[in-house]
Amino acid sequence: MKKLLLVLVSLSALSIVTVNAQKKPVEFGVRAGLNISNFWDHDYETSVLLGANAGVFMDIKIVNNFYIQPGLSYSRKGARFKGNYGNTFDCKLEYIDMPILAGYIFEFPKISLDIHSGFFLAYGVAGSYSNGISGSPFKDPFNRFDMGLSEGVAVGFNDFYIGILCHLGLMDIGSSRYYDVFSNATVSFNVAYRF
């Protein structure tokens, strides 16, 4: 009887360890994709600008399928401006973004649905204009610091994810008295892998 009890306790402990090993408390991942960005909250005529993003993130499991996800990524944002004479030029802003998201994973038999929301902090590290305009946008007229809200959704297949992440800047990144209020708005289409 004691041997049977010892075997049952050992099997129970082994199954608990196995279940806990399958649900790691911290997972790391990489993410990359396409940005579609523009400015909002201004009076100029602008259109979307395509860019790229790439970075890393960490999922910290809190309770069941609820997690916190800090991340760090490179991201190109900006907009295409239309001038007074029909000419256009691109304003490309390069940022290091730090999104901090809270999310929940809904698990289904073969896929999972990951919904997350939070905020981001960003710092402009470089920038350029197209169409022969010289100078750096971060010298004048744009501020380097940005922050705002983030919302997203992703569909997972094992450890691979395809998702959309939206950043809505709440800061006025315009710094010159000659320019209007400018705020970043970016939609990112990403592919991610969790380790």
C-alpha atoms as an extended CHARMM CRD file, in Angstrom:
* protein
*
       195  EXT
         1         1  MET       CA              0.0000000000        0.0000000000        0.0000000000  PROA      1               0.0000000000
         2         2  LYS       CA              2.8320000000        2.3780000000        0.8540000000  PROA      2               0.0000000000
         3         3  LYS       CA              4.5090000000        1.6180000000       -2.4810000000  PROA      3               0.0000000000
         4         4  LEU       CA              1.2720000000        2.3050000000       -4.3730000000  PROA      4               0.0000000000
         5         5  LEU       CA              0.8140000000        5.5850000000       -2.5140000000  PROA      5               0.0000000000
         6         6  LEU       CA              4.4390000000        6.5500000000       -3.2450000000  PROA      6               0.0000000000
         7         7  VAL       CA              3.9580000000        5.7950000000       -6.9710000000  PROA      7               0.0000000000
         8         8  LEU       CA              0.7380000000        7.8610000000       -7.1060000000  PROA      8               0.0000000000
         9         9  VAL       CA              2.3440000000       10.8150000000       -5.3390000000  PROA      9               0.0000000000
        10        10  SER       CA              5.3700000000       10.5980000000       -7.6680000000  PROA      10              0.0000000000
        11        11  LEU       CA              3.1550000000       10.4920000000      -10.7680000000  PROA      11              0.0000000000
        12        12  SER       CA              1.0920000000       13.4390000000       -9.4990000000  PROA      12              0.0000000000
        13        13  ALA       CA              4.2120000000       15.4890000000       -8.8260000000  PROA      13              0.0000000000
        14        14  LEU       CA              5.6000000000       14.6050000000      -12.2590000000  PROA      14              0.0000000000
        15        15  SER       CA              2.3650000000       15.6460000000      -13.9860000000  PROA      15              0.0000000000
        16        16  ILE       CA              2.3490000000       18.9940000000      -12.1250000000  PROA      16              0.0000000000
        17        17  VAL       CA              5.9550000000       19.6490000000      -13.1420000000  PROA      17              0.0000000000
        18        18  THR       CA              5.1230000000       18.7200000000      -16.7610000000  PROA      18              0.0000000000
        19        19  VAL       CA              2.1140000000       21.0730000000      -16.8860000000  PROA      19              0.0000000000
        20        20  ASN       CA              4.1380000000       23.9170000000      -15.3620000000  PROA      20              0.0000000000
        21        21  ALA       CA              6.9750000000       23.3090000000      -17.8220000000  PROA      21              0.0000000000
        22        22  GLN       CA              4.5430000000       23.6080000000      -20.7430000000  PROA      22              0.0000000000
        23        23  LYS       CA              3.2650000000       26.9920000000      -19.4920000000  PROA      23              0.0000000000
        24        24  LYS       CA              6.4850000000       28.9250000000      -19.0230000000  PROA      24              0.0000000000
        25        25  PRO       CA              6.1410000000       31.9610000000      -16.7460000000  PROA      25              0.0000000000
        26        26  VAL       CA              8.3240000000       34.0710000000      -19.0760000000  PROA      26              0.0000000000
        27        27  GLU       CA              8.6200000000       33.7280000000      -22.8470000000  PROA      27              0.0000000000
        28        28  PHE       CA             10.7380000000       35.7520000000      -25.2500000000  PROA      28              0.0000000000
        29        29  GLY       CA              9.9210000000       36.5680000000      -28.8400000000  PROA      29              0.0000000000
        30        30  VAL       CA             10.8860000000       38.4490000000      -31.9680000000  PROA      30              0.0000000000
        31        31  ARG       CA              8.5560000000       40.5160000000      -34.1200000000  PROA      31              0.0000000000
        32        32  ALA       CA              8.9120000000       42.2480000000      -37.5200000000  PROA      32              0.0000000000
        33        33  GLY       CA              6.6140000000       43.7220000000      -40.1160000000  PROA      33              0.0000000000
        34        34  LEU       CA              5.2430000000       46.5680000000      -42.1920000000  PROA      34              0.0000000000
        35        35  ASN       CA              4.2280000000       49.9880000000      -40.8280000000  PROA      35              0.0000000000
        36        36  ILE       CA              1.5650000000       52.1870000000      -42.3990000000  PROA      36              0.0000000000
        37        37  SER       CA              1.8600000000       55.5940000000      -40.7720000000  PROA      37              0.0000000000
        38        38  ASN       CA              0.5240000000       59.1300000000      -41.0340000000  PROA      38              0.0000000000
        39        39  PHE       CA              0.1280000000       62.2410000000      -38.8870000000  PROA      39              0.0000000000
        40        40  TRP       CA             -3.1820000000       63.1380000000      -37.3410000000  PROA      40              0.0000000000
        41        41  ASP       CA             -4.5370000000       66.2170000000      -35.5230000000  PROA      41              0.0000000000
        42        42  HSD       CA             -3.1790000000       68.7590000000      -38.0470000000  PROA      42              0.0000000000
        43        43  ASP       CA             -4.3320000000       70.9900000000      -40.9260000000  PROA      43              0.0000000000
        44        44  TYR       CA             -1.8530000000       69.8940000000      -43.6350000000  PROA      44              0.0000000000
        45        45  GLU       CA             -2.6900000000       67.5470000000      -46.4770000000  PROA      45              0.0000000000
        46        46  THR       CA             -0.8000000000       64.3070000000      -45.7990000000  PROA      46              0.0000000000
        47        47  SER       CA             -1.0460000000       60.6940000000      -46.8780000000  PROA      47              0.0000000000
        48        48  VAL       CA              0.2860000000       57.3990000000      -45.5630000000  PROA      48              0.0000000000
        49        49  LEU       CA              3.9380000000       56.4460000000      -45.5940000000  PROA      49              0.0000000000
        50        50  LEU       CA              5.1850000000       52.8450000000      -45.6100000000  PROA      50              0.0000000000
        51        51  GLY       CA              7.9530000000       51.7870000000      -43.2500000000  PROA      51              0.0000000000
        52        52  ALA       CA              9.2440000000       48.7900000000      -41.3410000000  PROA      52              0.0000000000
        53        53  ASN       CA              9.4780000000       47.6290000000      -37.7410000000  PROA      53              0.0000000000
        54        54  ALA       CA             11.5330000000       44.9560000000      -36.0040000000  PROA      54              0.0000000000
        55        55  GLY       CA             12.0900000000       44.1430000000      -32.3680000000  PROA      55              0.0000000000
        56        56  VAL       CA             11.9360000000       41.8400000000      -29.3830000000  PROA      56              0.0000000000
        57        57  PHE       CA              9.3700000000       41.2920000000      -26.6450000000  PROA      57              0.0000000000
        58        58  MET       CA              8.8560000000       39.3580000000      -23.4440000000  PROA      58              0.0000000000
        59        59  ASP       CA              5.6030000000       37.7510000000      -22.2560000000  PROA      59              0.0000000000
        60        60  ILE       CA              5.3190000000       37.6360000000      -18.4700000000  PROA      60              0.0000000000
        61        61  LYS       CA              2.4890000000       35.3120000000      -17.4490000000  PROA      61              0.0000000000
        62        62  ILE       CA              0.4280000000       36.6910000000      -14.5550000000  PROA      62              0.0000000000
        63        63  VAL       CA             -2.6250000000       34.4360000000      -14.0870000000  PROA      63              0.0000000000
        64        64  ASN       CA             -3.8730000000       31.7180000000      -16.4490000000  PROA      64              0.0000000000
        65        65  ASN       CA             -3.7860000000       33.2480000000      -19.9540000000  PROA      65              0.0000000000
        66        66  PHE       CA             -3.3090000000       36.8500000000      -18.8130000000  PROA      66              0.0000000000
        67        67  TYR       CA              0.1410000000       38.3790000000      -19.4080000000  PROA      67              0.0000000000
        68        68  ILE       CA              2.1640000000       41.5990000000      -19.4730000000  PROA      68              0.0000000000
        69        69  GLN       CA              4.2860000000       42.1960000000      -22.5780000000  PROA      69              0.0000000000
        70        70  PRO       CA              7.0910000000       44.7850000000      -22.5520000000  PROA      70              0.0000000000
        71        71  GLY       CA              9.0050000000       45.1600000000      -25.7980000000  PROA      71              0.0000000000
        72        72  LEU       CA             11.6690000000       47.1350000000      -27.6240000000  PROA      72              0.0000000000
        73        73  SER       CA             11.6730000000       47.7840000000      -31.3690000000  PROA      73              0.0000000000
        74        74  TYR       CA             12.9070000000       49.9290000000      -34.2100000000  PROA      74              0.0000000000
        75        75  SER       CA             10.0720000000       51.5800000000      -36.1250000000  PROA      75              0.0000000000
        76        76  ARG       CA              9.8870000000       53.9360000000      -39.1230000000  PROA      76              0.0000000000
        77        77  LYS       CA              6.9690000000       56.3700000000      -38.9380000000  PROA      77              0.0000000000
        78        78  GLY       CA              6.1050000000       59.6500000000      -40.6380000000  PROA      78              0.0000000000
        79        79  ALA       CA              3.9160000000       60.9220000000      -43.4720000000  PROA      79              0.0000000000
        80        80  ARG       CA              3.8890000000       62.0900000000      -47.0810000000  PROA      80              0.0000000000
        81        81  PHE       CA              3.1580000000       65.8030000000      -47.4310000000  PROA      81              0.0000000000
        82        82  LYS       CA              1.5060000000       67.4660000000      -50.4210000000  PROA      82              0.0000000000
        83        83  GLY       CA              2.9680000000       70.8960000000      -51.1790000000  PROA      83              0.0000000000
        84        84  ASN       CA              1.2210000000       74.0160000000      -52.4710000000  PROA      84              0.0000000000
        85        85  TYR       CA              2.3050000000       73.3640000000      -56.0840000000  PROA      85              0.0000000000
        86        86  GLY       CA              1.3100000000       69.7020000000      -56.2880000000  PROA      86              0.0000000000
        87        87  ASN       CA              4.7400000000       68.4310000000      -55.2830000000  PROA      87              0.0000000000
        88        88  THR       CA              5.0980000000       65.8250000000      -52.5440000000  PROA      88              0.0000000000
        89        89  PHE       CA              7.8190000000       64.9540000000      -50.0780000000  PROA      89              0.0000000000
        90        90  ASP       CA              8.2190000000       62.2670000000      -47.4240000000  PROA      90              0.0000000000
        91        91  CYS       CA              9.0280000000       62.9670000000      -43.8000000000  PROA      91              0.0000000000
        92        92  LYS       CA             10.5860000000       59.7540000000      -42.4170000000  PROA      92              0.0000000000
        93        93  LEU       CA             10.9870000000       59.4770000000      -38.6480000000  PROA      93              0.0000000000
        94        94  GLU       CA             12.9970000000       56.6010000000      -37.1380000000  PROA      94              0.0000000000
        95        95  TYR       CA             12.0400000000       55.6340000000      -33.5800000000  PROA      95              0.0000000000
        96        96  ILE       CA             13.0070000000       53.2160000000      -30.8530000000  PROA      96              0.0000000000
        97        97  ASP       CA              9.6200000000       52.1590000000      -29.4530000000  PROA      97              0.0000000000
        98        98  MET       CA              8.9420000000       50.5940000000      -26.0800000000  PROA      98              0.0000000000
        99        99  PRO       CA              5.3810000000       49.2270000000      -25.9800000000  PROA      99              0.0000000000
       100       100  ILE       CA              4.0700000000       47.9090000000      -22.6650000000  PROA      100             0.0000000000
       101       101  LEU       CA              0.9640000000       45.8180000000      -23.2330000000  PROA      101             0.0000000000
       102       102  ALA       CA             -1.4390000000       43.7620000000      -21.1500000000  PROA      102             0.0000000000
       103       103  GLY       CA             -3.0570000000       40.8880000000      -22.9620000000  PROA      103             0.0000000000
       104       104  TYR       CA             -5.1390000000       37.7760000000      -22.8190000000  PROA      104             0.0000000000
       105       105  ILE       CA             -4.7820000000       34.6200000000      -24.9360000000  PROA      105             0.0000000000
       106       106  PHE       CA             -7.9200000000       32.7060000000      -25.9390000000  PROA      106             0.0000000000
       107       107  GLU       CA             -6.9050000000       29.1430000000      -26.7430000000  PROA      107             0.0000000000
       108       108  PHE       CA             -8.6940000000       27.0060000000      -29.3400000000  PROA      108             0.0000000000
       109       109  PRO       CA             -7.8290000000       23.4850000000      -30.5810000000  PROA      109             0.0000000000
       110       110  LYS       CA             -5.3930000000       24.5100000000      -33.3600000000  PROA      110             0.0000000000
       111       111  ILE       CA             -5.0190000000       28.2790000000      -33.0080000000  PROA      111             0.0000000000
       112       112  SER       CA             -5.0220000000       30.9820000000      -30.3670000000  PROA      112             0.0000000000
       113       113  LEU       CA             -6.3600000000       34.5350000000      -30.3490000000  PROA      113             0.0000000000
       114       114  ASP       CA             -4.2050000000       37.1060000000      -28.5640000000  PROA      114             0.0000000000
       115       115  ILE       CA             -5.8000000000       40.4810000000      -27.6640000000  PROA      115             0.0000000000
       116       116  HSD       CA             -3.6250000000       43.1750000000      -26.0710000000  PROA      116             0.0000000000
       117       117  SER       CA             -3.8100000000       46.8180000000      -25.0680000000  PROA      117             0.0000000000
       118       118  GLY       CA             -1.5310000000       49.3280000000      -23.3790000000  PROA      118             0.0000000000
       119       119  PHE       CA              0.7410000000       52.2390000000      -24.1370000000  PROA      119             0.0000000000
       120       120  PHE       CA              4.0480000000       53.0060000000      -25.8270000000  PROA      120             0.0000000000
       121       121  LEU       CA              7.0020000000       55.2970000000      -25.2530000000  PROA      121             0.0000000000
       122       122  ALA       CA              9.1760000000       56.2660000000      -28.2170000000  PROA      122             0.0000000000
       123       123  TYR       CA             12.3740000000       58.1940000000      -28.8590000000  PROA      123             0.0000000000
       124       124  GLY       CA             13.3600000000       59.5100000000      -32.2910000000  PROA      124             0.0000000000
       125       125  VAL       CA             16.8750000000       58.4700000000      -33.2500000000  PROA      125             0.0000000000
       126       126  ALA       CA             17.0390000000       59.5940000000      -36.9010000000  PROA      126             0.0000000000
       127       127  GLY       CA             14.9770000000       61.1650000000      -39.6280000000  PROA      127             0.0000000000
       128       128  SER       CA             15.1040000000       62.3940000000      -43.2090000000  PROA      128             0.0000000000
       129       129  TYR       CA             13.1530000000       64.1780000000      -45.9100000000  PROA      129             0.0000000000
       130       130  SER       CA             12.8160000000       63.1060000000      -49.5250000000  PROA      130             0.0000000000
       131       131  ASN       CA             12.6450000000       65.1960000000      -52.7050000000  PROA      131             0.0000000000
       132       132  GLY       CA             15.9120000000       67.0420000000      -52.1800000000  PROA      132             0.0000000000
       133       133  ILE       CA             15.0030000000       68.6300000000      -48.8310000000  PROA      133             0.0000000000
       134       134  SER       CA             18.0450000000       68.7430000000      -46.5760000000  PROA      134             0.0000000000
       135       135  GLY       CA             18.2830000000       68.6100000000      -42.8130000000  PROA      135             0.0000000000
       136       136  SER       CA             16.9520000000       66.3290000000      -40.1170000000  PROA      136             0.0000000000
       137       137  PRO       CA             13.2890000000       66.4640000000      -39.0490000000  PROA      137             0.0000000000
       138       138  PHE       CA             14.3450000000       66.0530000000      -35.4110000000  PROA      138             0.0000000000
       139       139  LYS       CA             16.4140000000       69.2510000000      -35.4600000000  PROA      139             0.0000000000
       140       140  ASP       CA             13.3770000000       71.2620000000      -36.5720000000  PROA      140             0.0000000000
       141       141  PRO       CA             10.3680000000       70.9490000000      -36.5280000000  PROA      141             0.0000000000
       142       142  PHE       CA              9.8820000000       67.6360000000      -34.6460000000  PROA      142             0.0000000000
       143       143  ASN       CA             10.4410000000       66.6450000000      -31.0100000000  PROA      143             0.0000000000
       144       144  ARG       CA             12.1710000000       63.3240000000      -30.3930000000  PROA      144             0.0000000000
       145       145  PHE       CA              9.9440000000       62.0560000000      -27.5610000000  PROA      145             0.0000000000
       146       146  ASP       CA              6.5480000000       60.4830000000      -28.2640000000  PROA      146             0.0000000000
       147       147  MET       CA              4.0510000000       58.4350000000      -26.2840000000  PROA      147             0.0000000000
       148       148  GLY       CA              0.5270000000       57.1380000000      -26.7880000000  PROA      148             0.0000000000
       149       149  LEU       CA             -1.9170000000       54.2550000000      -26.7510000000  PROA      149             0.0000000000
       150       150  SER       CA             -1.4510000000       50.7900000000      -28.2660000000  PROA      150             0.0000000000
       151       151  GLU       CA             -4.0740000000       48.2180000000      -29.2560000000  PROA      151             0.0000000000
       152       152  GLY       CA             -3.6070000000       44.9540000000      -31.0660000000  PROA      152             0.0000000000
       153       153  VAL       CA             -4.7400000000       41.4800000000      -31.9500000000  PROA      153             0.0000000000
       154       154  ALA       CA             -2.8310000000       38.4050000000      -33.1560000000  PROA      154             0.0000000000
       155       155  VAL       CA             -3.6520000000       34.8950000000      -34.3000000000  PROA      155             0.0000000000
       156       156  GLY       CA             -1.2440000000       32.1890000000      -33.1620000000  PROA      156             0.0000000000
       157       157  PHE       CA             -0.2730000000       28.8790000000      -34.7520000000  PROA      157             0.0000000000
       158       158  ASN       CA              1.9050000000       27.0310000000      -32.2290000000  PROA      158             0.0000000000
       159       159  ASP       CA              4.7140000000       29.5550000000      -31.5600000000  PROA      159             0.0000000000
       160       160  PHE       CA              4.1440000000       31.6840000000      -34.7110000000  PROA      160             0.0000000000
       161       161  TYR       CA              1.8380000000       34.6930000000      -34.6590000000  PROA      161             0.0000000000
       162       162  ILE       CA              0.3980000000       37.0360000000      -37.2930000000  PROA      162             0.0000000000
       163       163  GLY       CA             -0.9640000000       40.2820000000      -35.8980000000  PROA      163             0.0000000000
       164       164  ILE       CA             -1.9290000000       43.9250000000      -36.1470000000  PROA      164             0.0000000000
       165       165  LEU       CA             -0.6720000000       46.5290000000      -33.6540000000  PROA      165             0.0000000000
       166       166  CYS       CA             -1.9440000000       50.1170000000      -33.6980000000  PROA      166             0.0000000000
       167       167  HSD       CA             -0.0730000000       53.0300000000      -32.0690000000  PROA      167             0.0000000000
       168       168  LEU       CA             -1.9070000000       56.3420000000      -31.6140000000  PROA      168             0.0000000000
       169       169  GLY       CA              0.4640000000       59.0950000000      -30.5150000000  PROA      169             0.0000000000
       170       170  LEU       CA             -0.9240000000       61.5160000000      -27.9540000000  PROA      170             0.0000000000
       171       171  MET       CA              2.0230000000       63.9210000000      -27.9200000000  PROA      171             0.0000000000
       172       172  ASP       CA              2.4060000000       66.9750000000      -30.1290000000  PROA      172             0.0000000000
       173       173  ILE       CA              5.7000000000       66.0960000000      -31.7910000000  PROA      173             0.0000000000
       174       174  GLY       CA              5.8460000000       69.4710000000      -33.5960000000  PROA      174             0.0000000000
       175       175  SER       CA              8.4040000000       71.8080000000      -31.9890000000  PROA      175             0.0000000000
       176       176  SER       CA              8.4790000000       74.9330000000      -34.1570000000  PROA      176             0.0000000000
       177       177  ARG       CA              6.1110000000       77.8840000000      -33.9340000000  PROA      177             0.0000000000
       178       178  TYR       CA              5.8380000000       77.8000000000      -37.7420000000  PROA      178             0.0000000000
       179       179  TYR       CA              4.2970000000       74.3250000000      -37.7800000000  PROA      179             0.0000000000
       180       180  ASP       CA              0.9490000000       72.8900000000      -36.8170000000  PROA      180             0.0000000000
       181       181  VAL       CA              0.2690000000       70.2070000000      -34.2120000000  PROA      181             0.0000000000
       182       182  PHE       CA              1.5070000000       66.7970000000      -35.3880000000  PROA      182             0.0000000000
       183       183  SER       CA              0.8370000000       63.4100000000      -33.7810000000  PROA      183             0.0000000000
       184       184  ASN       CA              1.9020000000       59.9840000000      -35.0280000000  PROA      184             0.0000000000
       185       185  ALA       CA             -0.5980000000       57.3050000000      -36.0180000000  PROA      185             0.0000000000
       186       186  THR       CA              0.7710000000       53.9070000000      -37.0720000000  PROA      186             0.0000000000
       187       187  VAL       CA             -0.7360000000       50.5330000000      -37.9680000000  PROA      187             0.0000000000
       188       188  SER       CA              1.7680000000       47.6400000000      -37.9840000000  PROA      188             0.0000000000
       189       189  PHE       CA              1.2150000000       44.2720000000      -39.6660000000  PROA      189             0.0000000000
       190       190  ASN       CA              3.5950000000       41.8600000000      -37.9520000000  PROA      190             0.0000000000
       191       191  VAL       CA              4.8370000000       38.2940000000      -37.9040000000  PROA      191             0.0000000000
       192       192  ALA       CA              6.1420000000       37.0990000000      -34.5150000000  PROA      192             0.0000000000
       193       193  TYR       CA              7.7740000000       34.0350000000      -33.0290000000  PROA      193             0.0000000000
       194       194  ARG       CA              7.7750000000       33.0990000000      -29.3150000000  PROA      194             0.0000000000
       195       195  PHE       CA             10.6650000000       31.0170000000      -27.9500000000  PROA      195             0.0000000000
